[in-house]
Coordinates of C-alpha atoms in Angstrom, one line a residue:
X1 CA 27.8 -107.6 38.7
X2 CA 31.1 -108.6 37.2
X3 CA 32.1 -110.9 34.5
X4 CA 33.7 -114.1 34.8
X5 CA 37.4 -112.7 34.4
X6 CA 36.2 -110.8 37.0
X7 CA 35.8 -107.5 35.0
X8 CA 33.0 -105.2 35.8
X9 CA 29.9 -105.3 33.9
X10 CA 29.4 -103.1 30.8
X11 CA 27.3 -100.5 31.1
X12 CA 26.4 -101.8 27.3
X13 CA 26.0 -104.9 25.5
X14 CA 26.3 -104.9 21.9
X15 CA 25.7 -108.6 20.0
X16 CA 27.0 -108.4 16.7
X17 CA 29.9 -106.8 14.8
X18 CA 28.9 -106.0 11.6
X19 CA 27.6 -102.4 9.9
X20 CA 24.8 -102.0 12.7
X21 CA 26.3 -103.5 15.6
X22 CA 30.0 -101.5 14.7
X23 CA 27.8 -98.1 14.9
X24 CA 25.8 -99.1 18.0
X25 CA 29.3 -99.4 19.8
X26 CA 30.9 -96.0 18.1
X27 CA 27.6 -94.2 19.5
X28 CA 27.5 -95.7 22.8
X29 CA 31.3 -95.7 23.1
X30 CA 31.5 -92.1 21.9
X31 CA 28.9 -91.0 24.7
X32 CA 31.6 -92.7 27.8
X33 CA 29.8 -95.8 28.4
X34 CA 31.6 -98.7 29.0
X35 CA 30.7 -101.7 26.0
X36 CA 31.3 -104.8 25.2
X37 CA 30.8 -106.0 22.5
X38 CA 30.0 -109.8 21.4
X39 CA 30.6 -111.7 18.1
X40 CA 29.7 -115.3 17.3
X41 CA 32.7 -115.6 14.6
X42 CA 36.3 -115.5 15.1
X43 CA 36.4 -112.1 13.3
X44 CA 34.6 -109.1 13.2
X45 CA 32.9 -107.7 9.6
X46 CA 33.0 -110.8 7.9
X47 CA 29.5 -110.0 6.0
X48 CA 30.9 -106.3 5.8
X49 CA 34.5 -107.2 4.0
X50 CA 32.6 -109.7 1.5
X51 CA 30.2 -106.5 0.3
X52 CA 33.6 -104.6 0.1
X53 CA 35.1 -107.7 -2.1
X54 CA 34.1 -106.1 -5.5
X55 CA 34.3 -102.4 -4.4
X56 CA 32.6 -101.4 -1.3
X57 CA 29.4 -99.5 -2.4
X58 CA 28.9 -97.5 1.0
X59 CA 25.8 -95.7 0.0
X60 CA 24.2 -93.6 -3.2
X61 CA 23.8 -89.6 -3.4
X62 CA 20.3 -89.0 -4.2
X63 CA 17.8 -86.9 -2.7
X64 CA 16.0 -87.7 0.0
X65 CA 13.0 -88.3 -1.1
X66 CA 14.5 -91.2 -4.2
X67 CA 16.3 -92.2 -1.2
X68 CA 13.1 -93.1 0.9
X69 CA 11.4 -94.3 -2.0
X70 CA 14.0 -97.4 -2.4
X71 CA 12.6 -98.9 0.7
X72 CA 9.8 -99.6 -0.3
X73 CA 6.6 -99.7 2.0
X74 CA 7.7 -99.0 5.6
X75 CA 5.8 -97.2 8.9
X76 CA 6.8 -93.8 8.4
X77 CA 8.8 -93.6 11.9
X78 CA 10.7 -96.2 10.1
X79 CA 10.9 -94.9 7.1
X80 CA 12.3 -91.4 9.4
X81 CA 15.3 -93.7 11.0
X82 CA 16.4 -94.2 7.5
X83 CA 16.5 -90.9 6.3
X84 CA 17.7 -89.4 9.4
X85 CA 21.1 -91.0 8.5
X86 CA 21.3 -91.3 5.2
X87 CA 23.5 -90.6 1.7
X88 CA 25.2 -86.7 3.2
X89 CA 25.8 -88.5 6.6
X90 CA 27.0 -91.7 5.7
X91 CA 29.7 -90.2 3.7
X92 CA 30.5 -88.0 6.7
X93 CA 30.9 -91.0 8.8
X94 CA 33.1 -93.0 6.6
X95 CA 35.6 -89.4 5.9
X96 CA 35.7 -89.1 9.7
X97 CA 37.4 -92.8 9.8
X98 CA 40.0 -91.3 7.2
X99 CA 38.2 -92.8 4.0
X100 CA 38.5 -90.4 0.9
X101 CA 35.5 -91.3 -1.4
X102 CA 34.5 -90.4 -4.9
X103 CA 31.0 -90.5 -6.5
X104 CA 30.3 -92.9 -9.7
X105 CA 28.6 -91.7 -12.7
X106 CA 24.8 -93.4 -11.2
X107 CA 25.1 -91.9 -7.8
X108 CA 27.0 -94.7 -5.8
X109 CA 29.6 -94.4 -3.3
X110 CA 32.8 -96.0 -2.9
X111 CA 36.3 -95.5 -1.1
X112 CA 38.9 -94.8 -3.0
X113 CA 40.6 -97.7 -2.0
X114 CA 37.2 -99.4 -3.0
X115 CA 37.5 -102.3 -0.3
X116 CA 36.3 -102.5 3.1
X117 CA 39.2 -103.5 5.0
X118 CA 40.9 -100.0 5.3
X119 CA 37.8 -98.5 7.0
X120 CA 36.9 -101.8 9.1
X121 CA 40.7 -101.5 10.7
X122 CA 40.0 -98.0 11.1
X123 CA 36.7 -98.4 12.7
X124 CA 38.3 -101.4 15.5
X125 CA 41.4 -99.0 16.0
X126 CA 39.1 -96.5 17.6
X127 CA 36.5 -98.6 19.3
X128 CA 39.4 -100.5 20.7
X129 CA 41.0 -96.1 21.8
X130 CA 37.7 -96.0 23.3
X131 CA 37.6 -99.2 25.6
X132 CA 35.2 -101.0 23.9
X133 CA 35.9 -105.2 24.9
X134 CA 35.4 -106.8 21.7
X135 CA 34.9 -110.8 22.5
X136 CA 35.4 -113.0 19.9
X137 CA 33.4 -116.5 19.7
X138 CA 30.9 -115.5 21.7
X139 CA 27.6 -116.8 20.6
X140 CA 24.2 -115.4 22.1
X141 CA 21.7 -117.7 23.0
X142 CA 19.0 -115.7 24.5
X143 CA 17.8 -114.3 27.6
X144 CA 17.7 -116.4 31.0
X145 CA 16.0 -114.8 34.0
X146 CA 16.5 -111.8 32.3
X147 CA 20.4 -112.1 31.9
X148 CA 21.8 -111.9 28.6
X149 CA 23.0 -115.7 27.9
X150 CA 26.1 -116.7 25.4
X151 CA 28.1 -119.9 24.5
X152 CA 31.4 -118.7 25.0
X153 CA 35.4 -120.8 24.8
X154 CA 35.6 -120.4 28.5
X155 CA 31.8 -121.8 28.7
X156 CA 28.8 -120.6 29.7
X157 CA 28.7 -116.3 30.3
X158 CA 25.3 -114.6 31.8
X159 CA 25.5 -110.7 31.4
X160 CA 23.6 -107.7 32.8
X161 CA 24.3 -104.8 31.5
X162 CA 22.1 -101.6 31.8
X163 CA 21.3 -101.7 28.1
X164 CA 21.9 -104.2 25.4
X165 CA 21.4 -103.7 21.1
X166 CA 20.6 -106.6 19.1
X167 CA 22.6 -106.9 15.4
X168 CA 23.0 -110.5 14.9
X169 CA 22.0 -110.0 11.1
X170 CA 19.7 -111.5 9.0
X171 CA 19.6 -115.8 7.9
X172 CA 21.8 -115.2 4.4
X173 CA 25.6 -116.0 4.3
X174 CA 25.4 -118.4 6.8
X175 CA 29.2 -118.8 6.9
X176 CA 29.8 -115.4 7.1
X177 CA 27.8 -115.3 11.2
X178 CA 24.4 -114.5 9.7
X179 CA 22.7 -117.7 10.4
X180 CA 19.3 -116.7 11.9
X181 CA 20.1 -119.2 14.4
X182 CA 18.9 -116.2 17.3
X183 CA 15.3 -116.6 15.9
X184 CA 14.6 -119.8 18.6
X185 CA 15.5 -117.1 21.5
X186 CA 12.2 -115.0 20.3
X187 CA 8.3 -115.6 20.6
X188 CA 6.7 -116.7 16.8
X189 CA 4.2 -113.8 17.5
X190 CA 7.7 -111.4 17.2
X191 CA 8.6 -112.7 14.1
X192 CA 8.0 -112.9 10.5
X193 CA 9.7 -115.6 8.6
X194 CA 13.1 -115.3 6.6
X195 CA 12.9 -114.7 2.8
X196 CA 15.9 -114.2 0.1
X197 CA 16.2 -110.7 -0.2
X198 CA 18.8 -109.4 -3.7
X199 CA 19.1 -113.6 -4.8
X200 CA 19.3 -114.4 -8.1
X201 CA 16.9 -116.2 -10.1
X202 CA 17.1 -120.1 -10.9
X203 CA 17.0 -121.2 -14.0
X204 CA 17.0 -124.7 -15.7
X205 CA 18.9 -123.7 -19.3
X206 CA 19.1 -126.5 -22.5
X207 CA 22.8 -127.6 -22.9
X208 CA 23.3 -125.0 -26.0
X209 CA 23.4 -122.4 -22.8
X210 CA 26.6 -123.1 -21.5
X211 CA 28.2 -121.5 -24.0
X212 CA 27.2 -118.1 -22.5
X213 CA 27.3 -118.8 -19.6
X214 CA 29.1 -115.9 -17.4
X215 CA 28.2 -113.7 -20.2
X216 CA 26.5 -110.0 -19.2
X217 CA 23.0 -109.1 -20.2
X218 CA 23.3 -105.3 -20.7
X219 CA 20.9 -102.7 -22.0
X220 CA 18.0 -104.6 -20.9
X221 CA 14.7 -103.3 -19.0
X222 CA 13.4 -106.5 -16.6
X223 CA 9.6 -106.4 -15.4
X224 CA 8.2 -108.6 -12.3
X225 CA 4.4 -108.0 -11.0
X226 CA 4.7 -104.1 -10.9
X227 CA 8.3 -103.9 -10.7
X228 CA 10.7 -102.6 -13.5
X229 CA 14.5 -102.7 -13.1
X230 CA 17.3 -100.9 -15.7
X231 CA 21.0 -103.1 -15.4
X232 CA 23.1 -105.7 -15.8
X233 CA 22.8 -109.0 -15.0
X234 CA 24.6 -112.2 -15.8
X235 CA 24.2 -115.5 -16.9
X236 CA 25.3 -118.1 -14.9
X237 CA 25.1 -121.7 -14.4
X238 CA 22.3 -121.5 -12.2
X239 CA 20.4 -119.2 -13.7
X240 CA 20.5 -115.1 -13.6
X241 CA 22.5 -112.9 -11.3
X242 CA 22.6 -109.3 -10.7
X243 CA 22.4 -106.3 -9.8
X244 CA 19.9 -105.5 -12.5
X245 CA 17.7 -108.5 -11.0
X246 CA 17.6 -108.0 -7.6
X247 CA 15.7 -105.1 -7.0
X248 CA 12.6 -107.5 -8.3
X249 CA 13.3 -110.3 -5.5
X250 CA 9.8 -108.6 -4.2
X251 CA 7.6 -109.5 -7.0
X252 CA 9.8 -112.8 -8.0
X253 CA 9.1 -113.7 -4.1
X254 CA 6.0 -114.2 -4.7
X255 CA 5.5 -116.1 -7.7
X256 CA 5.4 -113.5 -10.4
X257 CA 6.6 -113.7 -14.2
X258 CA 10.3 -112.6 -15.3
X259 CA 9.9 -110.3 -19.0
X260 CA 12.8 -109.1 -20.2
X261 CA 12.6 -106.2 -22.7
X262 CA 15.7 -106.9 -25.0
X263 CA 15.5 -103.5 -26.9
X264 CA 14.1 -100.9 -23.7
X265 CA 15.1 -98.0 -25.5
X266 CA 13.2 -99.0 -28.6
X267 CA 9.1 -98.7 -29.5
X268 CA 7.7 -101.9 -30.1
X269 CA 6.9 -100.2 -34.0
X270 CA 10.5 -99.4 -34.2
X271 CA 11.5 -102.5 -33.5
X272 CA 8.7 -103.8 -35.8
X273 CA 10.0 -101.1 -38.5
X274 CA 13.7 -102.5 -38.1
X275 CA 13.0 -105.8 -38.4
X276 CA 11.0 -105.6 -41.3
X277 CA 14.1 -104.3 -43.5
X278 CA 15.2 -106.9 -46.5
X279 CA 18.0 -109.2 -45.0
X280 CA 18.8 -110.7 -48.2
X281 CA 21.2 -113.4 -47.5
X282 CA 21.9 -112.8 -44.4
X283 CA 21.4 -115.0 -41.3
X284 CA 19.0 -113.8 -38.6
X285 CA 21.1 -113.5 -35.9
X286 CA 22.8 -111.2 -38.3
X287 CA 20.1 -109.1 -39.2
X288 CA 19.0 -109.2 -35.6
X289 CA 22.6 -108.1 -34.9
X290 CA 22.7 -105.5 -37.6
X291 CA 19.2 -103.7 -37.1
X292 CA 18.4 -104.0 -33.1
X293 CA 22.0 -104.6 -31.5
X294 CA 21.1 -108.0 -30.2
X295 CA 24.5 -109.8 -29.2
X296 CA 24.8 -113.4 -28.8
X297 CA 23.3 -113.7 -25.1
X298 CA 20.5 -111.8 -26.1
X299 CA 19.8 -114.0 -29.1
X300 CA 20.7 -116.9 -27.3
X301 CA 17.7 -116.2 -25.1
X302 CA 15.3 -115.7 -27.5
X303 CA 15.8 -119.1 -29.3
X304 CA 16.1 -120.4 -25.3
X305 CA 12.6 -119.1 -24.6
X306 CA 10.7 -118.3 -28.0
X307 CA 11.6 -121.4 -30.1
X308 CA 10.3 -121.9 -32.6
X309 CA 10.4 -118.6 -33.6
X310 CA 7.5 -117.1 -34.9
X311 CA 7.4 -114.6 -38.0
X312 CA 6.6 -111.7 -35.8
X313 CA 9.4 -111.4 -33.4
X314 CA 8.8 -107.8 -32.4
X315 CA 6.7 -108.7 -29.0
X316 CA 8.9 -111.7 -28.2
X317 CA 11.6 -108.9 -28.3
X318 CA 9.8 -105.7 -26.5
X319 CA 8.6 -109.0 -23.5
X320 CA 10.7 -111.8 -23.6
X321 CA 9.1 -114.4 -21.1
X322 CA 11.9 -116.5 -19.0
X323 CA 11.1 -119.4 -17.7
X324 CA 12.4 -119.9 -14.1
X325 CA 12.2 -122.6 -10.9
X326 CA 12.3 -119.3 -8.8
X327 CA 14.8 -117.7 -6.7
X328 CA 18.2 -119.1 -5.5
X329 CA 18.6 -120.5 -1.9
X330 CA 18.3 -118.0 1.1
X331 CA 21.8 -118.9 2.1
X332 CA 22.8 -117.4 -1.6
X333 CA 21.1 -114.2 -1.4
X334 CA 23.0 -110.8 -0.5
X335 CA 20.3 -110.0 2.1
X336 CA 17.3 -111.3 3.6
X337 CA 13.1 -109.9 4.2
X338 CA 12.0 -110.9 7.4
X339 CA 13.5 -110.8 11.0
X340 CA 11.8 -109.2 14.2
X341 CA 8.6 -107.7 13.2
X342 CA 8.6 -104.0 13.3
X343 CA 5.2 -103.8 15.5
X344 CA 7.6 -106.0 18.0
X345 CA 9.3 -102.9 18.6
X346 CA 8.4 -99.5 19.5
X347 CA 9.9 -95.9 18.0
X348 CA 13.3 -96.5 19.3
X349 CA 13.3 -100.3 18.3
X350 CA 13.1 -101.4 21.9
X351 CA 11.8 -104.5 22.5
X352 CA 8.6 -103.8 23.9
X353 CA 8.8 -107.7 25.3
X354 CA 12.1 -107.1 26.6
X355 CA 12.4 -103.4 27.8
X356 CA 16.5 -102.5 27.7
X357 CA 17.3 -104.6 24.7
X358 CA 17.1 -102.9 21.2
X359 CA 17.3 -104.1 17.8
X360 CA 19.5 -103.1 14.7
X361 CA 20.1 -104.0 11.2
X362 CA 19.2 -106.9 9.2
X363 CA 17.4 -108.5 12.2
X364 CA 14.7 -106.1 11.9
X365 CA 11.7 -106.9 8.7
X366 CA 12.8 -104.7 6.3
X367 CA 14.6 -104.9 3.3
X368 CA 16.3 -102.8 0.2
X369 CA 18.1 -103.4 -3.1
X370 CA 21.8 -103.1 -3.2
X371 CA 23.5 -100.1 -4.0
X372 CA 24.6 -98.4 -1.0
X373 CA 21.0 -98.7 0.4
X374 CA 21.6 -102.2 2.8
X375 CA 24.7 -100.8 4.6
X376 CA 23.6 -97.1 5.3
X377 CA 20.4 -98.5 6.4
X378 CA 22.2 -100.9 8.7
X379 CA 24.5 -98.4 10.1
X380 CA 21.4 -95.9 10.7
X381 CA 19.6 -98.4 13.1
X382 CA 22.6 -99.0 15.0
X383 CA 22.5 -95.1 14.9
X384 CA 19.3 -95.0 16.5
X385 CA 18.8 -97.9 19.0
X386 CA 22.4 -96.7 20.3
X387 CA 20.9 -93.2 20.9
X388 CA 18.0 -94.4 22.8
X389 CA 19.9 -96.9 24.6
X390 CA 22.1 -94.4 25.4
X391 CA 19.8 -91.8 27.0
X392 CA 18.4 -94.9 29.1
X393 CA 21.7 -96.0 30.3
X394 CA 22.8 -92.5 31.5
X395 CA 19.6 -91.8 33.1
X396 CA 19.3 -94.4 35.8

């Protein structure tokens, strides 16, 4: 079957040119099969450069078994994708695509030149060496008598290649290609509905607020449901934002509480003890200043949350609840939960309703905090649908 330019049909179809998709084509390309490779935008890596915006966090150097443990809950065959490629091979990856990386003081990774456009051009540079067709604007709109179907400039395209990987991304960023917009293609039974994954936390603040608005919360300890998170977050217009927030998106998902612990390195009797020292004259946000460290964001919140304030301020310190209209809109959130159910696919993340077509990346229901963990995970699905895709193209 040929194509309508009248090139001959891939021996692999790759949808998607982010993380996942990007190392589905290195793997297949790297093994002599012919791909082509589809993307719905004008650009490749559009999701992948906006991580790389602030410094490209490419993965964290812990052992394996902290490494598993930031997923979460996942099937253990799952759970062995992840770890298969993980921190040691990740970092392998990116050096053999000529990025030199260091280490940061909490374990995460980043290239030296810290954004993701050296190693993207680097990455297209040597699928394009290996023959891999990149077409650009070419939107999938599911299967048709068993052809893959797109929406191309040119119109219309049906393709038939031997084996085809899935990596359209999750439903965040939706001007960035990952729109969820492939979910209509699927059966309801295959899927489990999208969710903000990593959002930030909406919050309705009084007009003294604003004031602080942009202003780090740092040496704080944030509890949701059973879920405790050490780092900074910010506070924004909207509400909170940050890395220190995210990995509770979970708990907050569902409904639960936000308690901030303003002092996490103090007892709740030290803090008692240092509280109850004479102030004399001065203020309390002084003596709060003077004997816990509390800067104005932090007292900000407590008159925020606690007012009036009660005599006893030790607990409102040591659990601080915040008030919040829950999380931020999907299309806000760094990632999303949700996707094609895992039990949709079998070991190799086949499609066991379409045999031949794999999935990868942020289509599949998982999900994981930031800090390295989202892209290695991506690019260690591509990994392993390409392999078994692979083995099935070369042995027919």
């Amino acid at each position: 079957m040929t194509q309508p330019d009248g090139k001959p049909a891939p021996d692999a179809l790759v949808v998607g040119a982010g993380p996942a998709g990007l190392m589905a084509a290195d793997t297949l390309s790297a093994a002599g099969l012919s791909v082509l490779m589809a993307e719905a935008m004008p650009s490749p890596g559009r999701k992948f450069l906006m991580a790389g915006k602030s410094g490209l966090n490419l993965t964290k150097a812990e052992p394996p078994e902290a490494w598993r443990a930031a997923f979460g809950s996942l099937p253990g065959w799952f759970a062995d994708i992840l770890t298969a490629f993980g921190p040691t091979e990740a970092m392998t990856f990116a050096r053999g695509l000529g990025q030199e990386l260091f280490t940061g003081s909490t374990g995460r990774v980043f290239p030296v030149a810290m954004k993701a456009s050296p190693m993207l051009r680097a990455w297209l540079v040597r699928l394009e060496n290996r023959g891999v067709d990149l077409r650009r604007r070419w939107r999938w709109q599911g299967w048709q008598e068993g052809a893959h179907l797109f929406g191309t400039p040119e119109g219309p395209v049906r393709l038939s290649p031997r084996v085809a990987i899935l990596a359209m991304g999750g439903a965040s960023w939706r001007r960035l290609g990952s729109d969820g917009a492939w979910v209509s293609a699927f059966d309801t039974a295959e899927l489990t509905p999208f969710a903000p994954a990593n959002a930030g936390l909406s919050v309705r603040w009084s007009a003294h607020m604003a004031r602080h608005f942009g202003s780090p919360l740092k040496s704080c300890a944030l509890h949701a449901g059973n879920l405790v998170s050490r780092g900074e977050c910010t506070i924004s217009a909207r509400g909170l934002e940050g890395g220190g927030l995210y990995p509770l998106t979970p708990a907050l998902r569902t409904g639960a509480s936000l308690i901030l612990d303003l002092c996490p390195d103090l007892s709740p009797e030290a803090v008692t003890d240092r509280l109850s020292r004479p102030r004399g004259k001065a203020s309390l946000a002084n003596h709060l200043r003077r004997t816990l460290g509390l800067d104005p964001a932090k007292q900000a919140l407590l008159n925020e949350f606690a007012r009036p304030l009660p005599a006893d301020l030790a607990p409102l310190v040591k659990a601080l609840p915040i008030r919040h209209a829950g999380l931020r809109p999907m299309d806000e959130a760094i990632s999303t939960a949700g996707g094609v159910r895992l039990d949709a696919v079998d070991d190799t993340l086949m499609l066991r309703a379409h045999p031949g077509t794999w999935v990868a990346g942020e289509m599949l229901d998982w999900e994981a905090p930031t800090g390295g963990y989202l892209i290695t995970a991506c690019l260690a699905t591509g990994r392993h649908a390409a392999r078994a895709a692979m083995l099935r193209a070369t042995s027919r």
